Coordinates of C-alpha atoms in Angstrom, one line a residue:
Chain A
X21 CA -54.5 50.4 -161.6
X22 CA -51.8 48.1 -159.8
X23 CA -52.6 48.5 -156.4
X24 CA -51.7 46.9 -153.0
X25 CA -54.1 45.6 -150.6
X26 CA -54.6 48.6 -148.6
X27 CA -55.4 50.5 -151.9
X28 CA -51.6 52.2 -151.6
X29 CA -50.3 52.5 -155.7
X30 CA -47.5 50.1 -156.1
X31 CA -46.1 51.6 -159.5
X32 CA -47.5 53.8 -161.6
X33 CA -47.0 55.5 -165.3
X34 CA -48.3 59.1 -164.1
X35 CA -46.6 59.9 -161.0
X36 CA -44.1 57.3 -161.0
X37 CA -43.1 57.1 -157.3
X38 CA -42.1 53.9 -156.0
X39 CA -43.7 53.1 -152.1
X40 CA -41.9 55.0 -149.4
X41 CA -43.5 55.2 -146.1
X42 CA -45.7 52.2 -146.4
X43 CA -43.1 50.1 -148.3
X44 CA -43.5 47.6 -145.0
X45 CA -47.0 47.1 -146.6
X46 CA -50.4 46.5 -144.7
X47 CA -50.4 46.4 -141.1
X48 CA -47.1 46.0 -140.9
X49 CA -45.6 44.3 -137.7
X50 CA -42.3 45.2 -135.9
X51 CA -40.7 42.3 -138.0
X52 CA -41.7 43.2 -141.3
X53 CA -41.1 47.2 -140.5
X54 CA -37.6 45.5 -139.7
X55 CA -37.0 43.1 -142.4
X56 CA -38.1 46.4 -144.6
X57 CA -36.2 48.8 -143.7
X58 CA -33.6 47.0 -141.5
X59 CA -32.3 46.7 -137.9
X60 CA -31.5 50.4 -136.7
X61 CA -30.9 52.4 -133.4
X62 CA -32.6 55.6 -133.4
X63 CA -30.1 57.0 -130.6
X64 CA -27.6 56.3 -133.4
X65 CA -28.7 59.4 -135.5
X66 CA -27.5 61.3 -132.7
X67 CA -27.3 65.2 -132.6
X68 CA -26.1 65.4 -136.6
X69 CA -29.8 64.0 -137.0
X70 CA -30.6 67.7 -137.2
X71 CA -27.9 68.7 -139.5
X72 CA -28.9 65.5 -141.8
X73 CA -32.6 67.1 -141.6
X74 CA -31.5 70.3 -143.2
X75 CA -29.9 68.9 -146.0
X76 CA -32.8 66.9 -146.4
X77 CA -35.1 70.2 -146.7
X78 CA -38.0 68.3 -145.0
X79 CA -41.2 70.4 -144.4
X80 CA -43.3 69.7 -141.8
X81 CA -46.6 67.3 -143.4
X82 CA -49.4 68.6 -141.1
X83 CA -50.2 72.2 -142.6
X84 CA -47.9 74.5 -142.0
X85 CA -45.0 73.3 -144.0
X86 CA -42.0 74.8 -142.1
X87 CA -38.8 73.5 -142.5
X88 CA -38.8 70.4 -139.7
X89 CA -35.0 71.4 -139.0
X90 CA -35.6 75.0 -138.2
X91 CA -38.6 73.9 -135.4
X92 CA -36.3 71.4 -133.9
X93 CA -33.4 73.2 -133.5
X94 CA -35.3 76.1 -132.1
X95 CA -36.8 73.5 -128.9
X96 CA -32.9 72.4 -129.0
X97 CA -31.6 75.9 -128.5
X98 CA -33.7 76.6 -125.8
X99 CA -32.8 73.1 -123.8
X100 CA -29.8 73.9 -123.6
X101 CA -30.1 77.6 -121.8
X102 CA -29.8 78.1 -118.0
X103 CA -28.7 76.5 -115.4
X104 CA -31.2 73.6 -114.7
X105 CA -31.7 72.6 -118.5
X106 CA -34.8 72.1 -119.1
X107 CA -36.0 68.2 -120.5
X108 CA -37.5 68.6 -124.4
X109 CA -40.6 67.3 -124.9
X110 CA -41.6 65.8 -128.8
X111 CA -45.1 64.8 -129.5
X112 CA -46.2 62.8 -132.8
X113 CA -49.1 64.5 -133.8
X114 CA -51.6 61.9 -134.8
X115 CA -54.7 64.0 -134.5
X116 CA -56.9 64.9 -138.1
X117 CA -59.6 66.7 -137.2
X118 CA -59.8 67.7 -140.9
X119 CA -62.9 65.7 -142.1
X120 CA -61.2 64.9 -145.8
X121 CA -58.2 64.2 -144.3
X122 CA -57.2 60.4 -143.8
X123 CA -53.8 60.2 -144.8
X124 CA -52.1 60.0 -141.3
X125 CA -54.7 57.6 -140.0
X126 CA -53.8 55.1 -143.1
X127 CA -50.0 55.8 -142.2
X128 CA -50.8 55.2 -137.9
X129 CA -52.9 52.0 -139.2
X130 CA -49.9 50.6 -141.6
X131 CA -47.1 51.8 -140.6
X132 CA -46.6 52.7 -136.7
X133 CA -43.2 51.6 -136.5
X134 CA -42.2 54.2 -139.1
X135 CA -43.9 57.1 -137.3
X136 CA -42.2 55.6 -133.3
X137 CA -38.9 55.4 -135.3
X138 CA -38.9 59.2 -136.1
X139 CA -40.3 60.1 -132.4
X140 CA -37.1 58.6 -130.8
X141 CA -34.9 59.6 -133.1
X142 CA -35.8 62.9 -133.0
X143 CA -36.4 62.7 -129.3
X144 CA -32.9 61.4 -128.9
X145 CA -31.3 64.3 -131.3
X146 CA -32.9 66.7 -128.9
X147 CA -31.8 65.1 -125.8
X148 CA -28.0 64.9 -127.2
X149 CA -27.9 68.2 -128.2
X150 CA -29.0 69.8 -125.1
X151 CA -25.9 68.7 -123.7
X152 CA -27.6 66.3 -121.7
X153 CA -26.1 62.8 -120.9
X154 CA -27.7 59.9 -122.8
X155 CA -27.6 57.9 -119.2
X156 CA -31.0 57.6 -119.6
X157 CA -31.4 55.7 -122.4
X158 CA -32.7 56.3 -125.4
X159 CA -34.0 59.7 -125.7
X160 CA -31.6 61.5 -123.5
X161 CA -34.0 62.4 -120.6
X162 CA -36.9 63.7 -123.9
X163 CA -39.8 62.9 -122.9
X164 CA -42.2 61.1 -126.0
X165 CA -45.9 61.2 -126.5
X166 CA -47.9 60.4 -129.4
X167 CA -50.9 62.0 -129.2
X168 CA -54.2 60.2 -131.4
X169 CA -57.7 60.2 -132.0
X170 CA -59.4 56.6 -130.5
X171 CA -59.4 55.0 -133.8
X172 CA -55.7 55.2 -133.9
X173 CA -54.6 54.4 -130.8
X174 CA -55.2 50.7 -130.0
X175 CA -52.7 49.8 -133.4
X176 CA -50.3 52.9 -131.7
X177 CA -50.4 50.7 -128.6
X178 CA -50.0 47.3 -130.2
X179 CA -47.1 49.0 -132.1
X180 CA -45.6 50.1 -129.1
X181 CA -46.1 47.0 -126.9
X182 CA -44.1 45.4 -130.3
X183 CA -40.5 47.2 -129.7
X184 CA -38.3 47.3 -127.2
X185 CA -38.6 50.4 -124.9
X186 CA -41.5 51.4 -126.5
X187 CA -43.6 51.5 -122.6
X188 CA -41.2 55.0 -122.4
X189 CA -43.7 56.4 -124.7
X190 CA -46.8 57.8 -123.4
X191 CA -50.1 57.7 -125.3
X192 CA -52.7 60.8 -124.9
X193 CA -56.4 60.4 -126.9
X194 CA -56.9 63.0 -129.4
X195 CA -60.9 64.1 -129.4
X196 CA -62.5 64.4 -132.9
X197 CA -62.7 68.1 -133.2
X198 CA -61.0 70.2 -136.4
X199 CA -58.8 72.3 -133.8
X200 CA -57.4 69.2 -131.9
X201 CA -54.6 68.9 -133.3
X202 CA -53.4 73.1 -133.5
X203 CA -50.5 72.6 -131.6
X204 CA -51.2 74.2 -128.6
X205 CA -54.7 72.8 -128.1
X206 CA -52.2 69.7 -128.5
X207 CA -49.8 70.6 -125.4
X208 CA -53.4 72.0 -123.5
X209 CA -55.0 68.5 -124.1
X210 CA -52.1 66.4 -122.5
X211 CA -51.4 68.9 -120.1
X212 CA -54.8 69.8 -118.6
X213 CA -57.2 67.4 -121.1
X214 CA -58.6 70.3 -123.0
X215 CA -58.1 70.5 -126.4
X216 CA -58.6 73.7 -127.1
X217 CA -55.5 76.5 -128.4
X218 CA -54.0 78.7 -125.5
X219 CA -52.6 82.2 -125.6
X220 CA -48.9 82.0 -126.4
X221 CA -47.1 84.9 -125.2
X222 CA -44.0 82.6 -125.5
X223 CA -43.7 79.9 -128.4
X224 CA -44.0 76.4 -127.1
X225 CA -40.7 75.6 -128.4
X226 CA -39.2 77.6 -126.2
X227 CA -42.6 77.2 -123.1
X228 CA -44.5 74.2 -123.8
X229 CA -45.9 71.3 -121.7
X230 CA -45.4 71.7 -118.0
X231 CA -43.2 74.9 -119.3
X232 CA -40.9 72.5 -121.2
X233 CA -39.4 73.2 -124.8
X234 CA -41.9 71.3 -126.8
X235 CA -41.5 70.4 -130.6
X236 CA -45.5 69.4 -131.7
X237 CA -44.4 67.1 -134.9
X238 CA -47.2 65.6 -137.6
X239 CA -46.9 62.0 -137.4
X240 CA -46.1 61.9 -141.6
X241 CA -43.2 64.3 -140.8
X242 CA -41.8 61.9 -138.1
X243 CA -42.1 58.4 -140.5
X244 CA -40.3 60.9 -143.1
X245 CA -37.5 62.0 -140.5
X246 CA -37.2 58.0 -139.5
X247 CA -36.4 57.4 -143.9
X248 CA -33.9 60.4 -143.6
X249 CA -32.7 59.1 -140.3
X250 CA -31.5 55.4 -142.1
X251 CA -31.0 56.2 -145.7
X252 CA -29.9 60.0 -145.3
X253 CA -30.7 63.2 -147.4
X254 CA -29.7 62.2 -150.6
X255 CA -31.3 59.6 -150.6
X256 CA -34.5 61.4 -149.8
X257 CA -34.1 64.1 -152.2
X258 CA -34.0 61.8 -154.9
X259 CA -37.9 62.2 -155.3
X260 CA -39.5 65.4 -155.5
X261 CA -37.9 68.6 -157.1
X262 CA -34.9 70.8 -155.7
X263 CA -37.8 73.1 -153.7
X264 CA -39.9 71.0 -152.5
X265 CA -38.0 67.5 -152.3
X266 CA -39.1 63.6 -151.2
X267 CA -42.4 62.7 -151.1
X268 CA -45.7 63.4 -149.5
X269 CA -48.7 61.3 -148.6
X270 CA -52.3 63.1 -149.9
X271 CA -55.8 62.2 -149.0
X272 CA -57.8 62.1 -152.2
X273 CA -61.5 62.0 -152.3
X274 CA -64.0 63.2 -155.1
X275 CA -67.7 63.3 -156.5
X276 CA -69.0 59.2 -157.1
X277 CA -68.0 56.5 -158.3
X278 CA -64.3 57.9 -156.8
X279 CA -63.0 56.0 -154.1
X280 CA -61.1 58.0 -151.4
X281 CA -57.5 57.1 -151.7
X282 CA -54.4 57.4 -150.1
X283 CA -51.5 58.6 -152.8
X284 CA -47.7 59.1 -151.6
X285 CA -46.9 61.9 -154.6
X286 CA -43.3 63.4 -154.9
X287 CA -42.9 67.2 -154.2
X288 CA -43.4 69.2 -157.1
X289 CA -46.4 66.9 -158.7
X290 CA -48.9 68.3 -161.4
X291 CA -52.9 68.2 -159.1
X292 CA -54.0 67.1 -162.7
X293 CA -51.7 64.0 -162.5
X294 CA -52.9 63.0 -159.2
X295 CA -56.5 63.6 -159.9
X296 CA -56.1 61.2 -162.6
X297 CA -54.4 58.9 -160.6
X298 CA -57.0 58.7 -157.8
X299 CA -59.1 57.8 -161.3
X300 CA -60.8 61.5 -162.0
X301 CA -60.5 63.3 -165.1
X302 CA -59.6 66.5 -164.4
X303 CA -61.9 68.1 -167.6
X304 CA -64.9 66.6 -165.8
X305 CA -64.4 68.6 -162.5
X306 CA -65.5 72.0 -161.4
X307 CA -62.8 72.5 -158.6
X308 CA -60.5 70.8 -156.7
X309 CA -60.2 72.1 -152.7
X310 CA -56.6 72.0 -151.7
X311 CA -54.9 71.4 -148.4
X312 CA -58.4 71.2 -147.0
X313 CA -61.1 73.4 -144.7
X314 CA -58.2 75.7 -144.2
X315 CA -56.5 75.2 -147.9
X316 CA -58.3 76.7 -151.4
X317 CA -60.1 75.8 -154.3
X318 CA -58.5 76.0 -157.5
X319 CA -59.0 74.5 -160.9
X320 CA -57.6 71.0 -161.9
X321 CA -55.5 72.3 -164.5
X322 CA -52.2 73.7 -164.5
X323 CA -51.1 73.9 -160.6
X324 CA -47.9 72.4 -159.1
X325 CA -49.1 71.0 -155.6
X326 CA -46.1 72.4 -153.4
X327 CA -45.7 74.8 -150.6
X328 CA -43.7 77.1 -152.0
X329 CA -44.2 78.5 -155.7
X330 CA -46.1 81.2 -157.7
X331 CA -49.7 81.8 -157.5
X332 CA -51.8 80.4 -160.2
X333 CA -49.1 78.1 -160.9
X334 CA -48.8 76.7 -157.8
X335 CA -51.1 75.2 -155.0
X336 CA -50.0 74.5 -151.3
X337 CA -50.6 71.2 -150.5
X338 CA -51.3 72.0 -146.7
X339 CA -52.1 68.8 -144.6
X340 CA -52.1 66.5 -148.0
X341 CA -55.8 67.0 -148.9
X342 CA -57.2 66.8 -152.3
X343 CA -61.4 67.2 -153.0
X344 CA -62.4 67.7 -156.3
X345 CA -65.9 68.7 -157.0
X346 CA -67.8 67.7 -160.1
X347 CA -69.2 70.1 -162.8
X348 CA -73.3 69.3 -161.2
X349 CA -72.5 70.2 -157.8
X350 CA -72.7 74.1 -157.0
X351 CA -69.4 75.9 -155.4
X352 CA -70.8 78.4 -153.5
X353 CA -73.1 76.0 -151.6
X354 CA -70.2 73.7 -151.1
X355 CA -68.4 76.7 -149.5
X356 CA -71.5 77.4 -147.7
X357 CA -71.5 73.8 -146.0
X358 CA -68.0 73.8 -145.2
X359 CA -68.1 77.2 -143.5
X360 CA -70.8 76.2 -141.7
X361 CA -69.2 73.3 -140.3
X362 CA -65.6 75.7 -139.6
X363 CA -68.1 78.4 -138.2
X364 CA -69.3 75.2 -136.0
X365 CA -65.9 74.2 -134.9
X366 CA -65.0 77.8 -133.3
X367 CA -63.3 76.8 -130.0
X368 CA -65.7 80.3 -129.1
X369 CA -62.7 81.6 -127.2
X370 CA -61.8 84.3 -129.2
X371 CA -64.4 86.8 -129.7
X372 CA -63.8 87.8 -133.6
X373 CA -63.8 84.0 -134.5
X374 CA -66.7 83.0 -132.1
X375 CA -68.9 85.8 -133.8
X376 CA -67.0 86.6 -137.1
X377 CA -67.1 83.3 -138.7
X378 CA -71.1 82.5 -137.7
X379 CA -71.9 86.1 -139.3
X380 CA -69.6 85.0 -142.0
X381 CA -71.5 81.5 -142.8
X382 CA -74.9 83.6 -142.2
X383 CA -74.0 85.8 -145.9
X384 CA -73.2 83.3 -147.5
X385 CA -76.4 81.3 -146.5
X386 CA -78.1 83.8 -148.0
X387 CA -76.3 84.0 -151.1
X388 CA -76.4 80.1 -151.6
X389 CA -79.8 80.6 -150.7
X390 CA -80.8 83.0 -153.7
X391 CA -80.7 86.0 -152.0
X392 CA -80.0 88.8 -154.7
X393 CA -78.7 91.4 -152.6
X394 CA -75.7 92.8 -154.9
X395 CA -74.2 94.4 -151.2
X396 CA -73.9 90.5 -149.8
X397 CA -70.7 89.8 -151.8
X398 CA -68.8 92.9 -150.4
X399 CA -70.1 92.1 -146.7
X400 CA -68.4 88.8 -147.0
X401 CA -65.2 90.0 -147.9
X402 CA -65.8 92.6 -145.1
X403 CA -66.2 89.9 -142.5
X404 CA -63.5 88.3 -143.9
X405 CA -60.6 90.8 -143.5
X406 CA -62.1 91.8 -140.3
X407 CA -61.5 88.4 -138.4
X408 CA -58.1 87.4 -140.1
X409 CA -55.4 87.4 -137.9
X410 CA -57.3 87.8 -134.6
X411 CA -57.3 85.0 -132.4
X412 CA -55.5 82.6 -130.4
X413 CA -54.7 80.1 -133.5
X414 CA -55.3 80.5 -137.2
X415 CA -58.6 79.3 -137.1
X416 CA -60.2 82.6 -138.8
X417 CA -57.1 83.2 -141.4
X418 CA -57.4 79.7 -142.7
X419 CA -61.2 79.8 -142.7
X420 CA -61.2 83.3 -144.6
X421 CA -58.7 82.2 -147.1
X422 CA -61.0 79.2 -148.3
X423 CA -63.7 81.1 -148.7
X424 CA -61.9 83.9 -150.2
X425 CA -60.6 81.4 -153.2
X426 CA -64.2 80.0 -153.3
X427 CA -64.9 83.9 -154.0
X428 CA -62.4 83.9 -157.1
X429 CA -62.7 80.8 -158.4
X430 CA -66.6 80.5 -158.5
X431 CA -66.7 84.0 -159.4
X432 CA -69.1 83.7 -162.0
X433 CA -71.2 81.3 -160.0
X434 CA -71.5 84.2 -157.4
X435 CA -72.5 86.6 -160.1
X436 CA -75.4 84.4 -161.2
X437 CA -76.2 84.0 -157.6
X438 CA -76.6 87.3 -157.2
X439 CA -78.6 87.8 -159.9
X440 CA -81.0 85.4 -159.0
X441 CA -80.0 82.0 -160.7
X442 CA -77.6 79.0 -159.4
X443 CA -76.0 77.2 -162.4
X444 CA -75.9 74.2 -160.7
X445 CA -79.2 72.0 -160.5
X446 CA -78.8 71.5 -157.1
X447 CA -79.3 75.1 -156.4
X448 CA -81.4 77.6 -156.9
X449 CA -84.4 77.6 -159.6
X450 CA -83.1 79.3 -163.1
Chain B
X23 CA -35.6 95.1 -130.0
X24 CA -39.4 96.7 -130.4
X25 CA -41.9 96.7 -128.4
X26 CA -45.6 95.0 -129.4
X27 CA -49.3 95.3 -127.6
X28 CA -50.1 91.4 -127.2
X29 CA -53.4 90.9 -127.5
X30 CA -54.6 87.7 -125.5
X31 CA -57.8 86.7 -127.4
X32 CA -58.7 84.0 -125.2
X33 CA -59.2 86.2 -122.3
X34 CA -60.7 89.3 -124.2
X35 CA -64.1 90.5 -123.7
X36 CA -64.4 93.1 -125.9
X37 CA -64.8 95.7 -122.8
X38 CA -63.3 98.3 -125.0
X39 CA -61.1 100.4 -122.3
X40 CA -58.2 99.4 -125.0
X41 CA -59.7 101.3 -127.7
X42 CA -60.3 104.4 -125.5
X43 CA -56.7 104.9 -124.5
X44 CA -55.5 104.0 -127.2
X45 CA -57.6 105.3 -130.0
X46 CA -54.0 105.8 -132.3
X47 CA -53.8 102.0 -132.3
X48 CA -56.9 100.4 -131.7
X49 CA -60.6 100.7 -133.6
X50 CA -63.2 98.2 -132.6
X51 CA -64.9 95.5 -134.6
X52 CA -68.9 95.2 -135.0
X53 CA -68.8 93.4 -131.8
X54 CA -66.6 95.7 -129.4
X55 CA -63.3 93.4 -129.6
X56 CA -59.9 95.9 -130.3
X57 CA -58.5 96.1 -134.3
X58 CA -55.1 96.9 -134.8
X59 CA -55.3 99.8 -137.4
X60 CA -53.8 99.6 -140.5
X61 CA -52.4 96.6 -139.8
X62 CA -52.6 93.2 -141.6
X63 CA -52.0 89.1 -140.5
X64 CA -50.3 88.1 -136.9
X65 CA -49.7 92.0 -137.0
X66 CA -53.3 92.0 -135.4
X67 CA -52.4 89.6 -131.8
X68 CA -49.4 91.1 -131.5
X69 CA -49.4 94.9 -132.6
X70 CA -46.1 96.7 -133.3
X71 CA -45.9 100.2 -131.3
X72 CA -44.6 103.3 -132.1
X73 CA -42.4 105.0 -128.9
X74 CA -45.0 107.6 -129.2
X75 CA -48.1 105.0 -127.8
X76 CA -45.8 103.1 -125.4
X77 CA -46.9 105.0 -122.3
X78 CA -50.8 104.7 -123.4
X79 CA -50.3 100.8 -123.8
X80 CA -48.7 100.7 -120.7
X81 CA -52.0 102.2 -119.2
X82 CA -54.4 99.8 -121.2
X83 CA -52.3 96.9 -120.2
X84 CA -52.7 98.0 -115.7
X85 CA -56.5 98.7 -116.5
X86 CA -57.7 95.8 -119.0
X87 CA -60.3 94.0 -116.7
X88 CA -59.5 91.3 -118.5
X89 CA -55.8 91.4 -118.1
X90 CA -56.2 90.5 -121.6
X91 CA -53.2 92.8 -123.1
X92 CA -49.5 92.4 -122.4
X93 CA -46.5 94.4 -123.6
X94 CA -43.7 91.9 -125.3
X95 CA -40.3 93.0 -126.2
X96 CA -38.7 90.6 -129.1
X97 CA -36.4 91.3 -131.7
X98 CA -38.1 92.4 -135.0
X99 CA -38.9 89.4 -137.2
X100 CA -36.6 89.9 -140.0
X101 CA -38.9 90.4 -144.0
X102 CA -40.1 87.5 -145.2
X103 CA -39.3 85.3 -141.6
X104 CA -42.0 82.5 -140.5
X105 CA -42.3 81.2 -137.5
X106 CA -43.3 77.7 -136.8
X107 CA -46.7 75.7 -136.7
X108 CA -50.1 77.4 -135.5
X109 CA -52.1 75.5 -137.9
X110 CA -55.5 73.9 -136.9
X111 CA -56.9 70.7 -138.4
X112 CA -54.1 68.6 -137.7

């Protein structure tokens, strides 16, 4: 495979999708991000920055996958009300709590620039279309964070000491939990230096830090909106499909000797061609978990990875995370281990997650465990429709609906589970 | 515009004085926290009310120790409508 030195795919048969966001290359400096993608003002984009955004059809990159024009224009909208206008706020969201997830830390490590270009840009949008006077330059009066775990943040500052005006932008450390980076455990931590979600009553884009309109953006979303920003949304659409259009970076790791990888894939892409990209064949694996701890398992065959598309045909990509487990390794005590760990990572502020998710992981213990109660299967489900949609954030609804795919698509391993045999040799004796 | 019973999960105890006044809307869970009955998703933080249980919400909301409920008056989402970001992990 033709690869570049940071293990980025230069050109390839299968997916076909020329470099995007780290065209720069390695570690690349203000002068090669510039001689890359050229000398450009980000206050230029101005308020039509938005419009160009729709066209473009950009989703958001970190999980959710809502249309990036619709969440900006919402903070906008709500700048511009009252009498004393409130000042946006925009944060790049830098933080991966996600243990497969690595993508946004290869993009913050090669490619900085990319992610500070779409910050201002965005920032500056906001601040012209609030009807605000650009007197203070740059952002219009926005005020820019990016917000990282440690690892990130001394190339975030190097980055930033590289530009000009880049000392406007403050730097907050993200702390290596799962539910750092939920957006308003993101506005909590810079606000009060507690990660953890809040009750939201009001939505931060209309009541966010210090009460200001706040737009929380992924930090692959903002490199994207700085490409759509300079070349426009045809340009961007010319990768991808009409649905899900332009490209998206994915985090791909699997069972030895695979190496985790870093894959910028266009919108639309078969999992089986990307699995065989990252150098897997797709016959020779069990499952493949996708969009991560909060995503699903499906089989490598015949899904489209995209956020918007039938079920059983297609998969939601989520924050960009791809794990594919090989035929030896036993589902259900993969799903066991990775519940425990979500179980583990309750911020134990809401009640049904703080005890719902431990009593969840406790059945399925058992079940990985060779427990042949028939009644375990159904008290899982139980658990699991009890929790969903309680609680402050998502955690328990995107915890339930991993472990409810592990409970269709290792459906016949749960069966033999039950029944007193794993099928796996790690697992219970036959 | 409608009116919904927030629930403010952060602050609630599972006391249980919700489910009492409001046994129409509310069951409780296996450890004393309110469930929205019959009622699936976000549907579950923020519970829509019928005009019928507005005056027995009102009641919860005075006498939660917690002060863990609120009523909220928003426009109904229209079918199918998403709102932005509350994904964890990123």
């Amino acid at each position: 495979m033709n690869q570049s030195r940071s293990g980025y795919p230069v050109n390839q048969d299968s997916i076909r999708q020329e470099p995007r966001l780290l065209a720069a290359g390695p570690d690349a400096g203000w002068a090669r991000h510039l001689d890359t993608f050229g000398q450009w003002e980000p206050q230029a984009a101005g308020p039509g920055l938005l419009e160009v955004l729709a066209e473009s059809g950009l989703t958001g990159r970190g999980g959710a996958a809502f249309e990036t024009w619709r969440k900006a224009t919402a903070t906008a909208g709500t700048g511009r009300k009252g009498l004393f206008a409130a000042r946006p706020v925009v944060i790049a969201n830098g933080a991966e709590g996600e243990p497969l997830s690595f993508k946004d830390r290869t993009l913050l490590a090669h490619a900085p620039h990319l992610v500070i270009d779409g910050l201002t840009a965005l920032a500056a949008a906001l601040g012209q279309t609030g009807g605000r006077t650009s007197s203070q330059a740059g952002a219009g009066g926005t005020s820019m964070y990016v917000y990282a775990p440690a690892a990130s943040l001394a190339r975030v500052k190097q980055a930033l000491g590289e530009r000009p005006g880049g000392r406007k932008i403050r730097v907050v450390q993200a702390p290596e939990t799962f539910i750092s980076g939920e957006s308003s455990a993101v506005v909590n931590m810079i606000e009060n230096g507690t990660a953890l979600p809040t009750d939201q009553r009001r939505r931060l884009s209309e009541s966010g830090l210090n009460g200001r309109p706040t737009l929380v953006v992924n930090v692959e979303t903002l490199a994207q909106v700085a490409l759509i920003a300079r070349y426009g949304a045809q340009w961007f659409r010319q990768a991808g499909t009409a649905t899900d259009p332009g490209t998206r970076l994915v985090s791909v790791s699997g069972p030895a000797p695979t190496r985790d990888v870093v894959l910028e894939v266009p919108g639309g892409v078969q999992l089986s061609a990307v699995l065989k990209e990252a150098g897997m064949d797709p016959g020779s694996l069990s499952a493949v978990l996708v969009g991560g701890y909060h995503g699903r398992w499906v089989r490598p065959a015949d899904h489209a990875l995209t956020p918007a598309g039938a079920p059983g045909r297609a998969v939601r990509p989520g924050a960009g995370v791809i794990h594919a487990l090989d035929l030896q390794t036993c589902g259900i005590q993969e799903t066991a281990r990775i519940l425990n760990y979500l179980a583990g990572q309750s911020a134990r502020q809401c009640g049904p997650c703080m005890f719902g998710l431990p009593a969840m992981a406790s059945v399925l213990n058992r079940i990985a465990g060779g427990e042949t109660n028939p009644r375990l299967g159904s008290e899982l489900d139980r658990l699991g429709r009890l929790v969903s949609g309680r609680g402050a954030c998502r955690h328990p609804e995107g915890t339930t609906g991993m472990v409810s795919s592990a409970l269709d698509v290792f459906a016949a391993d749960f069966r033999a589970h039950l029944s007193g045999y794993c099928t796996g040799p790690g697992g219970v004796a036959a | 515009m409608k009116t919904y019973l927030h629930i403010d999960w952060t602050s609630c105890d599972g006391r249980g004085l919700c489910s009492e006044l409001l046994p129409a809307v509310l069951d409780r869970d296996d450890w004393g926290y309110p469930v929205a009955r019959g009622k699936v998703g976000r549907d579950r933080t923020d519970v829509p009310l019928r005009d019928a249980d507005r005056d027995a919400a009102q009641e919860a909301v005075f006498l939660c120790p917690r002060l863990a409920l609120s009523l909220v008056e928003r426009a109904a989402p229209e079918a199918g409508q998403r709102t932005p970001g509350r994904t964890p992990g990123r």
